[in-house]
Short mmCIF file of C-alpha atoms in Angstrom, two decimals:
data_model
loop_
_atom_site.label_atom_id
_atom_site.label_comp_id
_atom_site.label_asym_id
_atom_site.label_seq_id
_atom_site.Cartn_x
_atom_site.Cartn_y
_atom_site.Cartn_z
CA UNK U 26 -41.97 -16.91 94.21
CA UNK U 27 -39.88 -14.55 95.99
CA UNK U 28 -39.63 -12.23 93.25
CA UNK U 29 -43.19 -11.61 92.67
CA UNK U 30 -44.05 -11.83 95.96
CA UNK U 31 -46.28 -14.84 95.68
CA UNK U 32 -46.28 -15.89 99.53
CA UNK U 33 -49.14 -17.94 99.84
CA UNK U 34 -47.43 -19.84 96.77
CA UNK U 35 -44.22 -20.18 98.79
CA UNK U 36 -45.57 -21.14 101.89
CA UNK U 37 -47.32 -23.90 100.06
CA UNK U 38 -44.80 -25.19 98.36
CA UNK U 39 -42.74 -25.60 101.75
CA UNK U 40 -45.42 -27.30 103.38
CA UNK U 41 -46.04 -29.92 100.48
CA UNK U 42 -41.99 -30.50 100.75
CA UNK U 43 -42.56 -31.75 104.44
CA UNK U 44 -45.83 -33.49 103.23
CA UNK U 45 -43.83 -35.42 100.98
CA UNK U 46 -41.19 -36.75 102.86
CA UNK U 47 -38.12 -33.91 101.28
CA UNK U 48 -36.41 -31.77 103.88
CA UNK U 49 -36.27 -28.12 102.81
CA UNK U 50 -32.88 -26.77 102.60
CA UNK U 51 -32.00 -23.32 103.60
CA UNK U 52 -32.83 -21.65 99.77
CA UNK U 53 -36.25 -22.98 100.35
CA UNK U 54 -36.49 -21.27 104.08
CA UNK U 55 -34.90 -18.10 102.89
CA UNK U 56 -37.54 -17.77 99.61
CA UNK U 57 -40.55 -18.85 101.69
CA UNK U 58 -39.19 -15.93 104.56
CA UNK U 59 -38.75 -13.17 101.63
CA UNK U 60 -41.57 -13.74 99.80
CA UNK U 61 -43.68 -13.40 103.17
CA UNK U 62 -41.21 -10.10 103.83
CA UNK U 63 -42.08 -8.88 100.57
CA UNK U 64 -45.87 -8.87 100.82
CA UNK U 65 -45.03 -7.71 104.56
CA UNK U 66 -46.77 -10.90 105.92
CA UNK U 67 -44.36 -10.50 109.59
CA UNK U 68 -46.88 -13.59 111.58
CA UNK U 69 -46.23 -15.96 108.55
CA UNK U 70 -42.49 -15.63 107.93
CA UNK U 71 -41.81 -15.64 111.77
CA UNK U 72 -43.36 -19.11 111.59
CA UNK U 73 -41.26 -20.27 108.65
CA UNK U 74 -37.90 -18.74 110.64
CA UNK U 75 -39.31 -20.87 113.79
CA UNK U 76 -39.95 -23.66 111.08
CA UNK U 77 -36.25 -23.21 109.49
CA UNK U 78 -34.46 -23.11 113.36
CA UNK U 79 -36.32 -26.26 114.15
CA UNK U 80 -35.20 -27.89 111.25
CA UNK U 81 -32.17 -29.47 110.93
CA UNK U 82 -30.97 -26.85 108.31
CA UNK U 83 -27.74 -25.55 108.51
CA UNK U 84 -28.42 -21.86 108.63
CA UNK U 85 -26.30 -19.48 106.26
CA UNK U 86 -25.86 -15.84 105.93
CA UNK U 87 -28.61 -14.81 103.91
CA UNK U 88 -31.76 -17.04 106.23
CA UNK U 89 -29.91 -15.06 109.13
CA UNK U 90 -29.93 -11.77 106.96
CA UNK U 91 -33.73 -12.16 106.37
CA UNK U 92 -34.64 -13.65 109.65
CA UNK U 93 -32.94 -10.66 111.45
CA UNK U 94 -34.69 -8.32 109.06
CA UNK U 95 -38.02 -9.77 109.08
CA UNK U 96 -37.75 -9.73 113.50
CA UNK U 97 -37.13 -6.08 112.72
CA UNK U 98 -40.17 -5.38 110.73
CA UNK U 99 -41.95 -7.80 113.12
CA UNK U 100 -41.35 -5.55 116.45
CA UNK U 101 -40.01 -8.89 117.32
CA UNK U 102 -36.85 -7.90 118.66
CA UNK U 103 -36.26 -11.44 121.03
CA UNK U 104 -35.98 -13.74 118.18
CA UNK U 105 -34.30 -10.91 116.17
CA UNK U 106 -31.30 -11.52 119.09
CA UNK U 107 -31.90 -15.34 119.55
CA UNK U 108 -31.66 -15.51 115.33
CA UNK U 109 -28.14 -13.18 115.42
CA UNK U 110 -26.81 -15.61 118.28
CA UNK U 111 -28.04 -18.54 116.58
CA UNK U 112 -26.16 -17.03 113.44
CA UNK U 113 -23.08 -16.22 115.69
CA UNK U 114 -22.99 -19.74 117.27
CA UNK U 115 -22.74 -20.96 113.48
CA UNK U 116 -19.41 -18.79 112.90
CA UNK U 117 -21.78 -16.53 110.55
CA UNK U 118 -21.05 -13.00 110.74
#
């Protein structure tokens, strides 16, 4: 999904993971966020990084690398800091 920049595809496929009782992990955070990046879709991927950081995921370099990215792109500068502490609190640098 990432790849062809399906987001809407993505985004469903997370939700019907938390429909049906399966925890996302952190590759199915990190698609969902780039295929929202790709298609430039800044309102939806914030939600899945607020989504992801709820979560209990264990976040990894490349969620943070995204997440950070996709604040950027977002003019959302606050959770572009709270996502590089969140990723420094982790030991991930």
């Amino acid at each position: 999904c990432a790849l062809a920049g399906e987001w809407q595809q993505a985004l469903w496929m997370l939700s019907q993971m938390t429909n049906g009782n399966l925890e996302p992990d952190v590759i199915s955070f990190t698609v969902a966020m780039t295929s929202c990046k790709r298609e430039q879709r800044w309102p939806e991927a914030i939600l899945v990084l607020a989504d992801a950081q709820d979560s209990a995921v264990s976040m990894d370099k490349s969620l943070c690398t995204t997440a950070v990215s996709i604040c950027s792109k977002a003019n959302s500068w606050e959770k572009a800091l709270v996502t590089f502490h969140t990723a420094s609190h982790h030991g991930i640098r």
